[in-house]
PDB file of N, CA and C in Angstrom:
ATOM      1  N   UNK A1441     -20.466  22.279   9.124  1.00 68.00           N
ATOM      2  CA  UNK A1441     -21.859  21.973   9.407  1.00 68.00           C
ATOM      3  C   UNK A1441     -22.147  20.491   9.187  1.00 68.00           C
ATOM      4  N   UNK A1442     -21.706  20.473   8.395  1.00 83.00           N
ATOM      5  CA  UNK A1442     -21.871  18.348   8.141  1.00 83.00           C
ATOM      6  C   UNK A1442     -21.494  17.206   8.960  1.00 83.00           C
ATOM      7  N   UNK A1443     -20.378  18.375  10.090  1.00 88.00           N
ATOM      8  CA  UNK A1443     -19.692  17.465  10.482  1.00 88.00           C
ATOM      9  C   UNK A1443     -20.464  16.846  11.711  1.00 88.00           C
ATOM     10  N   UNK A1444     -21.365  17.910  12.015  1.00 87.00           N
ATOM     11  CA  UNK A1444     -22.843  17.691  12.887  1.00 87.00           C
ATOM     12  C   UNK A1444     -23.447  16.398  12.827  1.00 87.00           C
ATOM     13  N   UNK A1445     -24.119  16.535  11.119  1.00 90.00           N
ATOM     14  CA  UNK A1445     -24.486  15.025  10.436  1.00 90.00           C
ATOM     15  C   UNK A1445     -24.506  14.076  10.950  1.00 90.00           C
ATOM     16  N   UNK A1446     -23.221  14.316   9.722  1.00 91.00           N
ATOM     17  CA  UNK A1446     -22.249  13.026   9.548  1.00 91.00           C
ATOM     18  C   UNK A1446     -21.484  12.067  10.771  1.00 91.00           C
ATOM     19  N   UNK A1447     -21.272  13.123  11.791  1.00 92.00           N
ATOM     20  CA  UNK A1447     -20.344  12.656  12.776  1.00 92.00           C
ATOM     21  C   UNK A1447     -20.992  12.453  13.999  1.00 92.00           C
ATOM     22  N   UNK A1448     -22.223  12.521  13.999  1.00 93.00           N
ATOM     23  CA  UNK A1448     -23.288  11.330  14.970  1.00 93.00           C
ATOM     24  C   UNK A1448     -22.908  10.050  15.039  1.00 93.00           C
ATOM     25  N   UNK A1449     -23.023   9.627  16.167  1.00 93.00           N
ATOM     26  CA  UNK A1449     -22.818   8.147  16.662  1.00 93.00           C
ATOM     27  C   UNK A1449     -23.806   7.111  15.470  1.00 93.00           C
ATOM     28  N   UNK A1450     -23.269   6.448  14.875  1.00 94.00           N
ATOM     29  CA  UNK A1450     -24.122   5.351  14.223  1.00 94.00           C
ATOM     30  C   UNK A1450     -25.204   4.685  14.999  1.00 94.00           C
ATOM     31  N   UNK A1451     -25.009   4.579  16.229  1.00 95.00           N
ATOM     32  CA  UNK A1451     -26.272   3.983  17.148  1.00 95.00           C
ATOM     33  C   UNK A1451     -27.538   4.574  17.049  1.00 95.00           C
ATOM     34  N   UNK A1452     -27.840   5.856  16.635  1.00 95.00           N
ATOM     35  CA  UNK A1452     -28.665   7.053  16.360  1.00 95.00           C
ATOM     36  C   UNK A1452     -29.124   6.415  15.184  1.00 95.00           C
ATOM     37  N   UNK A1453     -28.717   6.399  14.450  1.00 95.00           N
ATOM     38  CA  UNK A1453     -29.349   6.394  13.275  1.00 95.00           C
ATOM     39  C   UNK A1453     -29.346   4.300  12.719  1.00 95.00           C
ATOM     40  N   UNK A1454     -28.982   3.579  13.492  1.00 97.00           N
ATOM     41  CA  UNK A1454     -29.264   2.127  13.001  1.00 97.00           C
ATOM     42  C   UNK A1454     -30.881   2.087  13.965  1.00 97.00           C
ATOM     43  N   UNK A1455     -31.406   1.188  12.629  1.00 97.00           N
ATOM     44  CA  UNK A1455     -32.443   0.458  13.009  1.00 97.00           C
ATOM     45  C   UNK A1455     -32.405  -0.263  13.998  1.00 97.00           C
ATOM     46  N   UNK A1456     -33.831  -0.276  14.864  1.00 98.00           N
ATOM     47  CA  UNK A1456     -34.492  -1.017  16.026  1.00 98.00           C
ATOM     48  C   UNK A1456     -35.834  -1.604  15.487  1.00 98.00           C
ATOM     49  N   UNK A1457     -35.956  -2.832  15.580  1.00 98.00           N
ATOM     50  CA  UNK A1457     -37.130  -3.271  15.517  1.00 98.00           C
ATOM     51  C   UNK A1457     -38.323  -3.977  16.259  1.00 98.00           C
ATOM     52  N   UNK A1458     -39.216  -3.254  16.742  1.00 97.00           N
ATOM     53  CA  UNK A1458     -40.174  -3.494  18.093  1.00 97.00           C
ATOM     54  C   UNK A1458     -41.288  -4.547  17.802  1.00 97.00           C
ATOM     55  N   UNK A1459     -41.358  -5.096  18.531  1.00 97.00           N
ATOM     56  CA  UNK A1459     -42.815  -5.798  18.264  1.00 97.00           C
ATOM     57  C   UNK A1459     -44.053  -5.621  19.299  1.00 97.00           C
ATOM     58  N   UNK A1460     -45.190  -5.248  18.804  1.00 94.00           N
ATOM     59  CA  UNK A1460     -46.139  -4.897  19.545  1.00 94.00           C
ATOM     60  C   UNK A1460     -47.800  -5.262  19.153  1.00 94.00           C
ATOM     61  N   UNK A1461     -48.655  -5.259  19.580  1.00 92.00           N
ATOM     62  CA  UNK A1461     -50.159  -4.739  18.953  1.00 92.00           C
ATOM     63  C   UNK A1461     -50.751  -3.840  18.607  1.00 92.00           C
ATOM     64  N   UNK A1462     -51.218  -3.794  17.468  1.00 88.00           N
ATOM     65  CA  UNK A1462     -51.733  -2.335  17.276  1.00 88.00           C
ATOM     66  C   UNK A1462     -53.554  -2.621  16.572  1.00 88.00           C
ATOM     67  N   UNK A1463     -54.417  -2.328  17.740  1.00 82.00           N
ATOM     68  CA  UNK A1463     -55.834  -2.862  17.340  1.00 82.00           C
ATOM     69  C   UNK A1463     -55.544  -4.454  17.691  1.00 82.00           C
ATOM     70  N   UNK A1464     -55.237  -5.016  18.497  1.00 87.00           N
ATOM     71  CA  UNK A1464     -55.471  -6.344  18.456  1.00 87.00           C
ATOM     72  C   UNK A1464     -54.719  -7.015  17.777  1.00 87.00           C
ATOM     73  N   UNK A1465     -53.872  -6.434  16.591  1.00 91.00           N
ATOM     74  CA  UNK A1465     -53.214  -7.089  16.154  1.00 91.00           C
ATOM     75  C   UNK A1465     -51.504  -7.149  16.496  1.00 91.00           C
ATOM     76  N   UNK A1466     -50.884  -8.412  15.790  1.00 95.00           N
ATOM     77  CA  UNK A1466     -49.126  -8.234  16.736  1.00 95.00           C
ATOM     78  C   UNK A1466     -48.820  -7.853  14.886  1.00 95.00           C
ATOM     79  N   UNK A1467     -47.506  -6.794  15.053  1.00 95.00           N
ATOM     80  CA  UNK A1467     -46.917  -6.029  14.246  1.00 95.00           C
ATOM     81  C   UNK A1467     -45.702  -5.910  14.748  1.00 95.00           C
ATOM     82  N   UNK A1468     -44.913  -5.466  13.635  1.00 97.00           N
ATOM     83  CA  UNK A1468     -43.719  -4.975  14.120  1.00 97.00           C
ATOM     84  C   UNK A1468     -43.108  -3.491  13.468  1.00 97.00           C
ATOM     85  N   UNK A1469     -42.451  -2.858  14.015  1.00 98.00           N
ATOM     86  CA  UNK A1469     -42.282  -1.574  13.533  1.00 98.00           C
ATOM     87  C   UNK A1469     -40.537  -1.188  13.824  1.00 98.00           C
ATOM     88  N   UNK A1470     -40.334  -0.743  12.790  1.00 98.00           N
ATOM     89  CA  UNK A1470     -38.940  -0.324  12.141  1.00 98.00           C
ATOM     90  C   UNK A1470     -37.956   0.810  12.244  1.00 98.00           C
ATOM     91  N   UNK A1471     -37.915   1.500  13.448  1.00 98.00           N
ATOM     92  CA  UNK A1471     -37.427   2.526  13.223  1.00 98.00           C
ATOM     93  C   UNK A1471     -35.836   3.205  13.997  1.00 98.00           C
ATOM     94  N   UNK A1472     -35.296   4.358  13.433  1.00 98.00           N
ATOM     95  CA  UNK A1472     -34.529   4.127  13.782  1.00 98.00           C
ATOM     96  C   UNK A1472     -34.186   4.657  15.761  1.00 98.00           C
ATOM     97  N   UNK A1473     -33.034   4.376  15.980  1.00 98.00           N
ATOM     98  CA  UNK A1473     -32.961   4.216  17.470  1.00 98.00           C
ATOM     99  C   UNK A1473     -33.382   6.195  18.233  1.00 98.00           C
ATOM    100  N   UNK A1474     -32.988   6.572  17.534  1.00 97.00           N
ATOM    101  CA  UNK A1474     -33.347   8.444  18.032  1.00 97.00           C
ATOM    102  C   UNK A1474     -34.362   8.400  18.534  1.00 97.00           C
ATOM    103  N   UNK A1475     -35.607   8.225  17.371  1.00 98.00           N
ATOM    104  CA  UNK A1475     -37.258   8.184  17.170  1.00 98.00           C
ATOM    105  C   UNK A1475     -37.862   7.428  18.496  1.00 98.00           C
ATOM    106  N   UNK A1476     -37.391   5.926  18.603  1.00 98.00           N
ATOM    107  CA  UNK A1476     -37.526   5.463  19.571  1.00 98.00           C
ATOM    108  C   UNK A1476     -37.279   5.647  20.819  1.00 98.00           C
ATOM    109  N   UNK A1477     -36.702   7.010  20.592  1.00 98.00           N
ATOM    110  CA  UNK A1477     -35.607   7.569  22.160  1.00 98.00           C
ATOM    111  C   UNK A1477     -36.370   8.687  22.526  1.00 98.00           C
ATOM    112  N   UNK A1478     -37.219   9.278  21.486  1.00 98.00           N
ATOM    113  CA  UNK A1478     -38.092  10.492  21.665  1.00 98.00           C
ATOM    114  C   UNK A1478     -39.572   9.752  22.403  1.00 98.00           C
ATOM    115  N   UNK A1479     -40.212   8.830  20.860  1.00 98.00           N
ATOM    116  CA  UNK A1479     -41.599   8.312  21.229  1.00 98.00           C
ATOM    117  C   UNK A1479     -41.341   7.205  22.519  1.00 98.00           C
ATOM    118  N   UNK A1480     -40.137   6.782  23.395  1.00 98.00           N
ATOM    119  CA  UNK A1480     -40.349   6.358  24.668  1.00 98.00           C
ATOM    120  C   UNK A1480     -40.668   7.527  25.681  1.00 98.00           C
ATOM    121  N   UNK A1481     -39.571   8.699  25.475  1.00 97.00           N
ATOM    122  CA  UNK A1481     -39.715   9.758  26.219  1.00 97.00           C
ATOM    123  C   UNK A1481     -41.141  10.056  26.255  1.00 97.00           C
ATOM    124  N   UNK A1482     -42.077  10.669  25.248  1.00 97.00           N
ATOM    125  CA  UNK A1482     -43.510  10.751  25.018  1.00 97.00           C
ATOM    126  C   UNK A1482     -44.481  10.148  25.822  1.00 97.00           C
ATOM    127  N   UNK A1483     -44.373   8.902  25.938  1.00 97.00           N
ATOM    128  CA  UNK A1483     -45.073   7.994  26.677  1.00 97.00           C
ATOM    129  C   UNK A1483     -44.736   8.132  28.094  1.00 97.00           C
ATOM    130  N   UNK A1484     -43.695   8.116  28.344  1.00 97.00           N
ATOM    131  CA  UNK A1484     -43.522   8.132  29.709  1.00 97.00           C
ATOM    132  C   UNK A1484     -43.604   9.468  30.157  1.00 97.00           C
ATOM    133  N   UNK A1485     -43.787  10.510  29.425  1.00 96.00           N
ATOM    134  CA  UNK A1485     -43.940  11.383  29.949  1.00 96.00           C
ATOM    135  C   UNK A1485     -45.754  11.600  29.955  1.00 96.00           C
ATOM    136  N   UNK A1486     -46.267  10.701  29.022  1.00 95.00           N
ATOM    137  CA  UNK A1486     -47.959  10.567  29.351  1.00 95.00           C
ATOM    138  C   UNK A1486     -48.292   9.446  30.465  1.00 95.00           C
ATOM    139  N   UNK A1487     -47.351   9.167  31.112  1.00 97.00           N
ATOM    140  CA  UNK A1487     -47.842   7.518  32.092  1.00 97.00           C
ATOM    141  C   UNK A1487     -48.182   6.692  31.318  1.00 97.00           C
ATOM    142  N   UNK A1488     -47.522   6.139  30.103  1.00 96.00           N
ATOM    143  CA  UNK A1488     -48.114   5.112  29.027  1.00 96.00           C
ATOM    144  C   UNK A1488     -46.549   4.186  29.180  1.00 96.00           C
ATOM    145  N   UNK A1489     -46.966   3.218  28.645  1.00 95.00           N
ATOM    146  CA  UNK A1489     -46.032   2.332  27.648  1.00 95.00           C
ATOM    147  C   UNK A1489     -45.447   2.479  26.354  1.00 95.00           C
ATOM    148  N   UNK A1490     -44.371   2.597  25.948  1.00 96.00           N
ATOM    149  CA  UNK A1490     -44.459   3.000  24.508  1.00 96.00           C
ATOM    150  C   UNK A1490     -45.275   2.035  24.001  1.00 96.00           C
ATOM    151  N   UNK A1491     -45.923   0.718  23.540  1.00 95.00           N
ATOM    152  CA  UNK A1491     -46.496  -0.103  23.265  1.00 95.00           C
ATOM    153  C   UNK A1491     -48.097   0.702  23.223  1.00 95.00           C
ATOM    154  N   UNK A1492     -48.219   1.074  24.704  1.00 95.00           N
ATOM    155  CA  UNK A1492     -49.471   1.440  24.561  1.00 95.00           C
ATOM    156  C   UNK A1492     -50.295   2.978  24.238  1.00 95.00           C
ATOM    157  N   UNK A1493     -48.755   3.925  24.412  1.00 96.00           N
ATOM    158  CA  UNK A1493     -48.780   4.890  23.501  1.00 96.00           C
ATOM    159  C   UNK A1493     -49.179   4.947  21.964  1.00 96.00           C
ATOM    160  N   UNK A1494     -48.202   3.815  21.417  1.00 97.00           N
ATOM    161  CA  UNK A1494     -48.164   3.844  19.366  1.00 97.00           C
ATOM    162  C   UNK A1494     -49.303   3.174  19.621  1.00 97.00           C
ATOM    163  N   UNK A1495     -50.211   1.878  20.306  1.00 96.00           N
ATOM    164  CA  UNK A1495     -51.519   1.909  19.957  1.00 96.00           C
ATOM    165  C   UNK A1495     -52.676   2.288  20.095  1.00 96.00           C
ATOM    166  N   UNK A1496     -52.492   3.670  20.951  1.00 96.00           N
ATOM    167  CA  UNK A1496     -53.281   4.841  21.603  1.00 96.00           C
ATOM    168  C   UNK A1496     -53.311   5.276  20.058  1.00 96.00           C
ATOM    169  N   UNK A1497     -52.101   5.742  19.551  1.00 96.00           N
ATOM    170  CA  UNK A1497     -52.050   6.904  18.237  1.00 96.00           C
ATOM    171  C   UNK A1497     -52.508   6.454  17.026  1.00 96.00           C
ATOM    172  N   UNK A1498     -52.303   5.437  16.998  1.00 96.00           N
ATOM    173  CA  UNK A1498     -52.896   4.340  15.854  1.00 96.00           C
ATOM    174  C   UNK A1498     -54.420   4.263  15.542  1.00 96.00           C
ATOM    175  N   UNK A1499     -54.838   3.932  17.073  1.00 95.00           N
ATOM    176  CA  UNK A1499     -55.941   3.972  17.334  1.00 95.00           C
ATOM    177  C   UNK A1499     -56.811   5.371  16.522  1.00 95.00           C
ATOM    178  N   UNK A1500     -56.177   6.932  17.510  1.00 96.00           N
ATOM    179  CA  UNK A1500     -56.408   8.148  17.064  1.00 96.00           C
ATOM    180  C   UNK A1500     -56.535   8.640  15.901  1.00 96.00           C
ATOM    181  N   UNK A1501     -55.479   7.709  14.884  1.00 96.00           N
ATOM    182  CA  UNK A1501     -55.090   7.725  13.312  1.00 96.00           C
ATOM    183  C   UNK A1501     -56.876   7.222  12.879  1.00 96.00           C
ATOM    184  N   UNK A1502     -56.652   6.204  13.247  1.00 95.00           N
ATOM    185  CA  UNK A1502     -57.648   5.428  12.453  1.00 95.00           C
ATOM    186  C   UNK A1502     -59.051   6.247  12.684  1.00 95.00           C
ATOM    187  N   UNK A1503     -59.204   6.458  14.060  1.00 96.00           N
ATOM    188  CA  UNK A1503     -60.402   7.343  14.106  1.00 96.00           C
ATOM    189  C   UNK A1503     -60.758   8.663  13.135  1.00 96.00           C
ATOM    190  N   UNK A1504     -59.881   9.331  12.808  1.00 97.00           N
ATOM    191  CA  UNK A1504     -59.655  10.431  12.599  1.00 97.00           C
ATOM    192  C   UNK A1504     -59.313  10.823  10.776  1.00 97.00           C
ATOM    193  N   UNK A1505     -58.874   9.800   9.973  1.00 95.00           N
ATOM    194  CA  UNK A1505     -58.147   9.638   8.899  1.00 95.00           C
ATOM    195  C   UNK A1505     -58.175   8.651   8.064  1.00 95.00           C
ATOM    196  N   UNK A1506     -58.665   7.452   9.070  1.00 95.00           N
ATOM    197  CA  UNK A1506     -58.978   6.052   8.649  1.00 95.00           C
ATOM    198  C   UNK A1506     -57.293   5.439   8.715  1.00 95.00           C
ATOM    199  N   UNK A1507     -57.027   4.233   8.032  1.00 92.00           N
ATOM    200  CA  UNK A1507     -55.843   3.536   7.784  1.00 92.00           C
ATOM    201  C   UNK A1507     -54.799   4.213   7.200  1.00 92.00           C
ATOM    202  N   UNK A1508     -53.482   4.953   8.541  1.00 93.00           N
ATOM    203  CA  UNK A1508     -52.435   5.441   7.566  1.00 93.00           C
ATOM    204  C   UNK A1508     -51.952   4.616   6.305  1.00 93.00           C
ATOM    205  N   UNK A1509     -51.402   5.174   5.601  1.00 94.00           N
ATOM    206  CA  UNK A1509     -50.599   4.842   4.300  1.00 94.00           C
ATOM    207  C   UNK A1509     -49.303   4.254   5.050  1.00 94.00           C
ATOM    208  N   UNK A1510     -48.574   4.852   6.023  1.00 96.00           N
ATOM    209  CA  UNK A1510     -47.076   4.698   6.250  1.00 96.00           C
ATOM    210  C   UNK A1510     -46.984   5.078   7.811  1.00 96.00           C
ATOM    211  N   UNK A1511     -48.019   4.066   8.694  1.00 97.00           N
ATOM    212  CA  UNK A1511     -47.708   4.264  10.028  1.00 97.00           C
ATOM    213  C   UNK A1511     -46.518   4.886  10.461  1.00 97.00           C
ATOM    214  N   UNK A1512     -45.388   3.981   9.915  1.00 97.00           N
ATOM    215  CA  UNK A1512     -43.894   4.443  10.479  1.00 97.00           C
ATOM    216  C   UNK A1512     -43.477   5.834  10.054  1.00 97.00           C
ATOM    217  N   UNK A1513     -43.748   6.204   9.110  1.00 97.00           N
ATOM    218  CA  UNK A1513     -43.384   8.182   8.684  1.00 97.00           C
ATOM    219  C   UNK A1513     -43.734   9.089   9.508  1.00 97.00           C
ATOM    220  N   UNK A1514     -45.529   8.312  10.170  1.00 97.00           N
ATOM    221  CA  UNK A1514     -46.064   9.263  10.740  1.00 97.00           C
ATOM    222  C   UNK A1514     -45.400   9.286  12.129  1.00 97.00           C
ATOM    223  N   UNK A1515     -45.091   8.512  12.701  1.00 98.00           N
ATOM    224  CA  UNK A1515     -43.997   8.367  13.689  1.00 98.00           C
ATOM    225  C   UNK A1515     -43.000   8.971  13.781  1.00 98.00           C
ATOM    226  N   UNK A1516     -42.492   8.880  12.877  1.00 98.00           N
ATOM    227  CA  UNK A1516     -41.443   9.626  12.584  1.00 98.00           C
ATOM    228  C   UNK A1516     -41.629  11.270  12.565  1.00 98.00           C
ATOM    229  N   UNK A1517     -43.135  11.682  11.999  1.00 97.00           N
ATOM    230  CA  UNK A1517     -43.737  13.188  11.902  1.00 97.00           C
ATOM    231  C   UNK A1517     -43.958  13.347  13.190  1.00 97.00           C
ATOM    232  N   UNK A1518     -44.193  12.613  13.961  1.00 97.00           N
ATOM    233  CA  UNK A1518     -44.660  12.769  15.384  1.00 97.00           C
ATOM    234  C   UNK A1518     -43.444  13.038  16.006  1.00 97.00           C
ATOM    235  N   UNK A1519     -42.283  12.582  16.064  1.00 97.00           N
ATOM    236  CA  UNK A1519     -41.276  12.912  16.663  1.00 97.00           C
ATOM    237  C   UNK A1519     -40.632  14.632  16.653  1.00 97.00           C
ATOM    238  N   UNK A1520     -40.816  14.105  15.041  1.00 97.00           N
ATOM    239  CA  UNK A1520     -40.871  16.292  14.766  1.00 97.00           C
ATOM    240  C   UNK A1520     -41.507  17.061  15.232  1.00 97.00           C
ATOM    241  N   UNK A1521     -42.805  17.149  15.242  1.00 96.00           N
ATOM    242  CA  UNK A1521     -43.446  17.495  16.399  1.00 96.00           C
ATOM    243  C   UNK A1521     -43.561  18.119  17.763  1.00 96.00           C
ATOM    244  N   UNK A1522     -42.935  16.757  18.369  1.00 96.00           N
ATOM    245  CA  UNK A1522     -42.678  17.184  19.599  1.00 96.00           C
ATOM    246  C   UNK A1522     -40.907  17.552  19.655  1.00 96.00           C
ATOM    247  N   UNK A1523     -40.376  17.902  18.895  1.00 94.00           N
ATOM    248  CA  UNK A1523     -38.836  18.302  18.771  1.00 94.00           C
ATOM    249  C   UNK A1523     -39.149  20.017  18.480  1.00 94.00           C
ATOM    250  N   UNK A1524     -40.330  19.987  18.268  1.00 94.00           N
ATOM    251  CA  UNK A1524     -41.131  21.573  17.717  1.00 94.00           C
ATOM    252  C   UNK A1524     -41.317  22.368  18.569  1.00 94.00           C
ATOM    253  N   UNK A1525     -41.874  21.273  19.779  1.00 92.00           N
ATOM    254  CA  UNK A1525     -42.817  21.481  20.964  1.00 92.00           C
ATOM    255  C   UNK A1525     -41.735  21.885  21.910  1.00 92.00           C
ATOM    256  N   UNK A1526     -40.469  21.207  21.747  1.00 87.00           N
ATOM    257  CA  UNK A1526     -39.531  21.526  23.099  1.00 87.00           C
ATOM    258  C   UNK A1526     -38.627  22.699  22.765  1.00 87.00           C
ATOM    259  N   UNK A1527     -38.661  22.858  21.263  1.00 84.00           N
ATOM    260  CA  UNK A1527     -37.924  24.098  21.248  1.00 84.00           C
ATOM    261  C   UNK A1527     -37.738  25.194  21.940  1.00 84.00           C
ATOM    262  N   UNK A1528     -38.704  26.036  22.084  1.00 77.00           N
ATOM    263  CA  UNK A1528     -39.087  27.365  22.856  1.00 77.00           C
ATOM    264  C   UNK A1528     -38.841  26.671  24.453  1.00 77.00           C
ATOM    265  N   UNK A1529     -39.069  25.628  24.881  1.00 74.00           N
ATOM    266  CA  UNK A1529     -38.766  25.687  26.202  1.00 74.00           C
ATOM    267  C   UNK A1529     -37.233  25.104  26.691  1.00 74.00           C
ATOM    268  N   UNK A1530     -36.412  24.529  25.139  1.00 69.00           N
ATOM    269  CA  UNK A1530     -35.497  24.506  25.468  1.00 69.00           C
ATOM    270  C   UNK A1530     -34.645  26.000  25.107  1.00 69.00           C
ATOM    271  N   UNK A1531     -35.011  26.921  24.402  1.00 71.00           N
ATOM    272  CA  UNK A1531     -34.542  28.402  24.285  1.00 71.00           C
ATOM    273  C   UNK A1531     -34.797  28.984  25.899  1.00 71.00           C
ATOM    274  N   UNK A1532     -35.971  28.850  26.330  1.00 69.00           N
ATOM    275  CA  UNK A1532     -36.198  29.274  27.650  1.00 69.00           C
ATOM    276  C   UNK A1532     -35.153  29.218  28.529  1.00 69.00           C
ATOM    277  N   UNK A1533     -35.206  27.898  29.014  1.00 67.00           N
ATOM    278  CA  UNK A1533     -34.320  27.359  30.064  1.00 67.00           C
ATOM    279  C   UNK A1533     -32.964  27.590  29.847  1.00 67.00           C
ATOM    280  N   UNK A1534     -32.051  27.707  28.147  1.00 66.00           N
ATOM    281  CA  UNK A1534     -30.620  28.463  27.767  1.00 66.00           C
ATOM    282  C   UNK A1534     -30.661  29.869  28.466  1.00 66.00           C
ATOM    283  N   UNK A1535     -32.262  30.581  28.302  1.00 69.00           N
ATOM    284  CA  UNK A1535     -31.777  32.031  28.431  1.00 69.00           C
ATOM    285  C   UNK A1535     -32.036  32.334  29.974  1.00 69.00           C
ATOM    286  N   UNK A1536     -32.196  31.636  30.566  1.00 71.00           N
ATOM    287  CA  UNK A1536     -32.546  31.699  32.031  1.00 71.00           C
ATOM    288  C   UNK A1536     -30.849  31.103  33.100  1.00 71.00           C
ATOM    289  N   UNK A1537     -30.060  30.541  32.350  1.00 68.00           N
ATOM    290  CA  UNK A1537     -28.837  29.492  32.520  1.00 68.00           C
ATOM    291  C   UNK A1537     -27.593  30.746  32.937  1.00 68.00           C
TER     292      UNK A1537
END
């Protein structure tokens, strides 16, 4: 079972670091290359930019919660999420195969 892990490509799991705006402001955000492989998918699957996706959600954050603690976690929660979301339709499409 580890060998699952462990024996992922290192490209997966090294850091990427983006630079963008979020509210007007330029930031940069830290994460690793997977996350970034999901929250591009996300966006483009909303007709967004990733850029203008994370400052759509940011935006949503702030409305909703005020100033995250740890933008980047929640990113990261967001990815889970939608890894949640595709489950059942990736079970679907196995049992239909």
């Amino acid at each position: 079972m580890c060998q699952v892990f462990a024996g992922q490509e290192p490209t997966r799991y090294e850091y990427v670091t983006r630079r963008l705006r979020l509210n007007g402001q330029s930031t940069s955000i830290r994460l690793e290359r997977a996350f970034w492989a999901i929250i591009d998918e996300i966006a483009a699957r909303d007709g967004s930019t990733t850029p203008a996706f994370v400052s759509k959600l940011h935006s949503e954050v702030l409305e909703l919660r005020g100033e995250p603690e740890n933008f980047t976690s929640l990113l990261r929660c967001a990815c889970l999420i939608e890894m949640d979301r595709r489950a059942p339709m990736q079970t679907k499409a196995a049992a239909a195969a």
